[in-house]
GROMACS .gro file of C-alpha atoms in nm:
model
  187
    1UNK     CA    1  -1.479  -4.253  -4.197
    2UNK     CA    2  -1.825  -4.247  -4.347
    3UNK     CA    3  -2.092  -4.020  -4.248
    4UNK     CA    4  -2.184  -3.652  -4.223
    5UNK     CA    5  -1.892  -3.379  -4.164
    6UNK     CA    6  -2.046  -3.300  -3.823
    7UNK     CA    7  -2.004  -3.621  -3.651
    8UNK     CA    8  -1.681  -3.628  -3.779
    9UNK     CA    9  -1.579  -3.319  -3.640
   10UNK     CA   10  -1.697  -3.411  -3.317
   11UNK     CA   11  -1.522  -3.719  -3.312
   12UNK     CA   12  -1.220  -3.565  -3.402
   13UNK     CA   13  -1.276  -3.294  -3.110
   14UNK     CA   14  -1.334  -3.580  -2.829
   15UNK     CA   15  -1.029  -3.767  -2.968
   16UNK     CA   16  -0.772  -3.435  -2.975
   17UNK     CA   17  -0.943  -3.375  -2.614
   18UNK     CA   18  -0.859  -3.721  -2.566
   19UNK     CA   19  -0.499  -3.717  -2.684
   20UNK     CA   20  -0.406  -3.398  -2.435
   21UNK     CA   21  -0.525  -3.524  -2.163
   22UNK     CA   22  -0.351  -3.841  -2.213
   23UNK     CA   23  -0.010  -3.608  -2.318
   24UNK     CA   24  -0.084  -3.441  -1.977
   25UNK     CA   25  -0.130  -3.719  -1.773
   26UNK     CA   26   0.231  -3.837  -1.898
   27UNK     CA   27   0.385  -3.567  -1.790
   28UNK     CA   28   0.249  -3.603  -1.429
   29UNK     CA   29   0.299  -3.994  -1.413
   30UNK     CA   30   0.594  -4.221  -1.376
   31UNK     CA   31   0.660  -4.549  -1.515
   32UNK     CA   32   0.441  -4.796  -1.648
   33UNK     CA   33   0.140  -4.544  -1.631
   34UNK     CA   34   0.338  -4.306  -1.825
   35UNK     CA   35   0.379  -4.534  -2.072
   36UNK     CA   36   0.043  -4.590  -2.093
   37UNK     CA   37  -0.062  -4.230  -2.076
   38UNK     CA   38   0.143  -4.195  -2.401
   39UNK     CA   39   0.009  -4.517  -2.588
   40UNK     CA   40  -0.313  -4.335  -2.510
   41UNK     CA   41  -0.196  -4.043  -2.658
   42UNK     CA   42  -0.061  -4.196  -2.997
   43UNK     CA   43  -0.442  -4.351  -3.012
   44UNK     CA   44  -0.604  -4.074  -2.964
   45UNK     CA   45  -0.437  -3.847  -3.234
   46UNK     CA   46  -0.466  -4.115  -3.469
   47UNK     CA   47  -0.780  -4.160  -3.395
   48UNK     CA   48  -0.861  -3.762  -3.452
   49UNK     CA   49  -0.640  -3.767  -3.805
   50UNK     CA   50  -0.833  -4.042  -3.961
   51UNK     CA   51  -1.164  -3.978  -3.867
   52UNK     CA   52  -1.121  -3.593  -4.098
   53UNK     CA   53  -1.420  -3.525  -4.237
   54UNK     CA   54  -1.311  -3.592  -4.601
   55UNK     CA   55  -1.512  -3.302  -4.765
   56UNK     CA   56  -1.217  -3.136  -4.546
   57UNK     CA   57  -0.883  -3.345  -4.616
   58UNK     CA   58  -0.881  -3.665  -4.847
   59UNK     CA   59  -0.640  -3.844  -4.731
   60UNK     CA   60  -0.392  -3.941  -5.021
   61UNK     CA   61  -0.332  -4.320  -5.103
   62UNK     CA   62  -0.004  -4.369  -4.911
   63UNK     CA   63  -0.193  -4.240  -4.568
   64UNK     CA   64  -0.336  -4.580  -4.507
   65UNK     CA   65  -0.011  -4.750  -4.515
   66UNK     CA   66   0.160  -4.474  -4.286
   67UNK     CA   67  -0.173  -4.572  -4.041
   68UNK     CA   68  -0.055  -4.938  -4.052
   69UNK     CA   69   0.224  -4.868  -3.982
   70UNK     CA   70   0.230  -4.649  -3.640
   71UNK     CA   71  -0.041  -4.883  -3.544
   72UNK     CA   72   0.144  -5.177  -3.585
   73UNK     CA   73   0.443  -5.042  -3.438
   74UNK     CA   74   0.188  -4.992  -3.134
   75UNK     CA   75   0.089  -5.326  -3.200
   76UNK     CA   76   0.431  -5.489  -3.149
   77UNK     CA   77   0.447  -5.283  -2.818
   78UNK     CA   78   0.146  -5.370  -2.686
   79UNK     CA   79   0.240  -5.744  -2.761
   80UNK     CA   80   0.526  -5.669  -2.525
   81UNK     CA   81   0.359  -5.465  -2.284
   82UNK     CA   82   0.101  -5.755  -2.260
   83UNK     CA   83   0.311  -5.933  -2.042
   84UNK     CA   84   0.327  -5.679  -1.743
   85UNK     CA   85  -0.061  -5.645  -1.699
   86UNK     CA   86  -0.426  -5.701  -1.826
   87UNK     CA   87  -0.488  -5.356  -1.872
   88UNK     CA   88  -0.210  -5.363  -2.194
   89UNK     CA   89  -0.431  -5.662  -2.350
   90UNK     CA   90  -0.688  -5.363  -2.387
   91UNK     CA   91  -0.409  -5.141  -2.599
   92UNK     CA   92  -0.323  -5.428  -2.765
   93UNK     CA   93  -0.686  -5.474  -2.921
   94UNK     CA   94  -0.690  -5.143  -3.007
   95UNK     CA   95  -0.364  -5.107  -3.169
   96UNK     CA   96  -0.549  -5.407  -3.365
   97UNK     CA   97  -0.894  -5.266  -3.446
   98UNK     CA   98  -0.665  -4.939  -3.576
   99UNK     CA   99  -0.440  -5.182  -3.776
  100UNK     CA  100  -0.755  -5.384  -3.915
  101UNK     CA  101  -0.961  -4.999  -3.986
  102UNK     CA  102  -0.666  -4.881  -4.153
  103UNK     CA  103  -0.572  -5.222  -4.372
  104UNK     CA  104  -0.983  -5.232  -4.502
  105UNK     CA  105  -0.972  -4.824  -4.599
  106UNK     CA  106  -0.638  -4.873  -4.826
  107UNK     CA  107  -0.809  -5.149  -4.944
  108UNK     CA  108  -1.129  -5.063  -5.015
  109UNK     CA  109  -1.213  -4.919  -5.364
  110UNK     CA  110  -1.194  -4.564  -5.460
  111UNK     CA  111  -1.439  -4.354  -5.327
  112UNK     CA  112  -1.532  -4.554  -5.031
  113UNK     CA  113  -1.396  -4.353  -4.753
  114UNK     CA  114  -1.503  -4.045  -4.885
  115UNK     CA  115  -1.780  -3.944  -4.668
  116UNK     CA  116  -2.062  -4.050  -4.881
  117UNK     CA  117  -2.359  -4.154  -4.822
  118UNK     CA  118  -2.375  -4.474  -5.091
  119UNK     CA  119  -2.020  -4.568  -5.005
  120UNK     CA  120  -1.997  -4.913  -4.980
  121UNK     CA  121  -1.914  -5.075  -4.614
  122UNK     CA  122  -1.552  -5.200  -4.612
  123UNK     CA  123  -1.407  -5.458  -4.418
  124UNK     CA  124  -1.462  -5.787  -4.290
  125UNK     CA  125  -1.836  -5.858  -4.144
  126UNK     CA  126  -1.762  -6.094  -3.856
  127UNK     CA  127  -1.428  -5.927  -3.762
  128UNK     CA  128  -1.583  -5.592  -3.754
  129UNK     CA  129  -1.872  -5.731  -3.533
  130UNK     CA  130  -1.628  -5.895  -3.253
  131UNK     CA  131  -1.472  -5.562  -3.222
  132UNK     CA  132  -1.792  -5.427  -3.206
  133UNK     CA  133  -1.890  -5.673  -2.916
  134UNK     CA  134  -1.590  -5.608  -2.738
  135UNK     CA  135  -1.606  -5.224  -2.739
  136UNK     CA  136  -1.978  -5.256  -2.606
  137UNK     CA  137  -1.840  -5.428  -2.361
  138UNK     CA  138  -1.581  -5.197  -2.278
  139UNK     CA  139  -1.748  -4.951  -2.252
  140UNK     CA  140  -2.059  -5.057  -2.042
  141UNK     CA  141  -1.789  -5.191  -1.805
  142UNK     CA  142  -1.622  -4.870  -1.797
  143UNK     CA  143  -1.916  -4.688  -1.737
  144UNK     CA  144  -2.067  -4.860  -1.417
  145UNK     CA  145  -1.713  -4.825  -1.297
  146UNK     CA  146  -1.787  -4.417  -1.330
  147UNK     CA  147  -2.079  -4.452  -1.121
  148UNK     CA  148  -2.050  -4.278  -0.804
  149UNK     CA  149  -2.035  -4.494  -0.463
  150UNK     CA  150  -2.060  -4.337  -0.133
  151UNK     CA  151  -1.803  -4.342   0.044
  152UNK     CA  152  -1.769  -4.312   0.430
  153UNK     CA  153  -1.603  -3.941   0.554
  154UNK     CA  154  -1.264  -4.017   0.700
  155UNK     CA  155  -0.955  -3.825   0.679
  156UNK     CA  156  -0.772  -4.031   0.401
  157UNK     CA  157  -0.486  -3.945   0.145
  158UNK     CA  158  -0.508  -3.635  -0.002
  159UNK     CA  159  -0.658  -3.614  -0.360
  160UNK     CA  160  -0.442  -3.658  -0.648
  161UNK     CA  161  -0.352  -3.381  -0.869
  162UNK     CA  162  -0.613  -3.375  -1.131
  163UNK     CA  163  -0.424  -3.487  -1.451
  164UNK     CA  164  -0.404  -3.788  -1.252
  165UNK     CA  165  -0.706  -3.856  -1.120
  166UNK     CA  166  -0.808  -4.247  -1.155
  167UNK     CA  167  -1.183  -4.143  -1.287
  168UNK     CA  168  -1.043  -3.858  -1.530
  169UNK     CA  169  -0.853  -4.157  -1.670
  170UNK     CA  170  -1.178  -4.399  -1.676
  171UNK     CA  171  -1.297  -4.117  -1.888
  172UNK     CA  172  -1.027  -4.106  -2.134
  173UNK     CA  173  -1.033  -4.489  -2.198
  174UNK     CA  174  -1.422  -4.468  -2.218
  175UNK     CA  175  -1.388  -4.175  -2.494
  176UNK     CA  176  -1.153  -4.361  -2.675
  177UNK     CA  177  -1.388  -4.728  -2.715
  178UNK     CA  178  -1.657  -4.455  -2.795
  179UNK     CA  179  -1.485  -4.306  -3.077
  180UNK     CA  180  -1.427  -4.657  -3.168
  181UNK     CA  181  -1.714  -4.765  -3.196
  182UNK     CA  182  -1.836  -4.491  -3.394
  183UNK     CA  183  -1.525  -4.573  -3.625
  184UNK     CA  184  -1.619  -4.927  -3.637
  185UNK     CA  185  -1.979  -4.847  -3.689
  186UNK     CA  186  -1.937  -4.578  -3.982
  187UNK     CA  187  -1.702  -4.865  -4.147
   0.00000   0.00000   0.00000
C-alpha cells in the first residue's frame, strides 16, 4: 500500500479490530451468519497483513501470489455462497477487489509498493474506478442505515448479546469498504 507509515498503521488497526470482532461474532452465531462472520474475518486479516507499512515488513515476492490465492479461494466460495443471498454478492466483490489488489502489486515493478511517495500507481484505471464507485456506494448506503430512527417504547424482544448486535455488524462491513477504499485509493 502506498502512503505514509501512519495511515497504514491505522488501517491495519481498524482491520485487526475488524477481524476480532468478526472472529467473535462467529463464535456467537449459527449457520449462514457464521459463515459470514468468518468470511469477514479472513477479509479483515488480510486486509491488516497487506496494508504493513513497508518501511516495517516488505513483503517478499511470493506474498502476492499466497494473497491470490486465499482470496481466490474466497472467491470460489463466495461464487457459491452467491446463490443463498444478496448479501454474499457483496463478499464476492470483495474477495474480487482483494484478488485484483493483490494480482496488480505482484505485478507491478519493483519498488512500487514500497511506501513511496513517487511510486508509480499500479493497476488497471477503469477497473480500479468501478470498485471505487461501488465502495462509495457501499458505504454511503451503509451509513444512512447507521442512522438512528426513533423507535416507539414497547416491551419487545430482549436485546441481543452484543457480539451480535445487527448495527455492531453494519459497522464491521462499513470498516471493511473503508479500508477498501483507502486500499483502492493508495493503489
Amino acid at each position: 500500500m502506498h502512503g505514509p507509515a501512519l495511515s497504514g498503521w491505522l488501517m491495519v488497526a481498524l482491520c485487526l479490530a475488524t477481524g476480532g470482532y468478526c472472529l467473535l461474532r462467529m463464535r456467537a452465531c449459527a449457520g449462514e451468519e457464521r459463515r459470514a462472520a468468518g468470511g469477514e474475518a479472513v477479509m479483515g486479516f488480510g486486509m491488516a497483513s497487506m496494508a504493513l507499512p513497508a518501511a516495517v515488513l516488505t513483503p517478499p515476492g511470493w506474498s502476492w501470489t499466497v494473497y491470490t490465492a486465499v482470496f481466490g479461494l474466497a472467491t470460489l466460495h463466495g461464487l457459491l455462497a452467491v446463490r443463498h443471498g444478496g448479501h454474499h454478492l457483496h463478499h464476492l466483490v470483495g474477495s474480487l477487489a482483494m484478488v485484483y489488489m493483490a494480482v496488480a502489486m505482484a505485478a507491478a515493478p519493483a519498488g512500487a509498493h514500497m511506501g513511496h511517495t513517487t511510486a508509480t500507481a499500479v493497476g488497471t484505471p477503469v477497473l480500479t474506478g468501478g470498485l471505487l464507485l461501488y465502495y462509495m456506494g457501499y458505504v454511503l448506503h451503509a451509513g444512512t442505515r447507521l442512522v438512528p430512527v426513533a423507535r416507539a417504547a414497547t416491551a419487545g424482544p430482549p436485546e441481543p448479546a452484543w457480539a451480535t448486535r445487527p448495527e455492531l455488524t453494519l459497522v464491521c462491513r462499513l470498516s471493511m469498504a473503508l479500508a477498501m477504499l483507502a486500499m483502492l485509493v493508495t493503489m
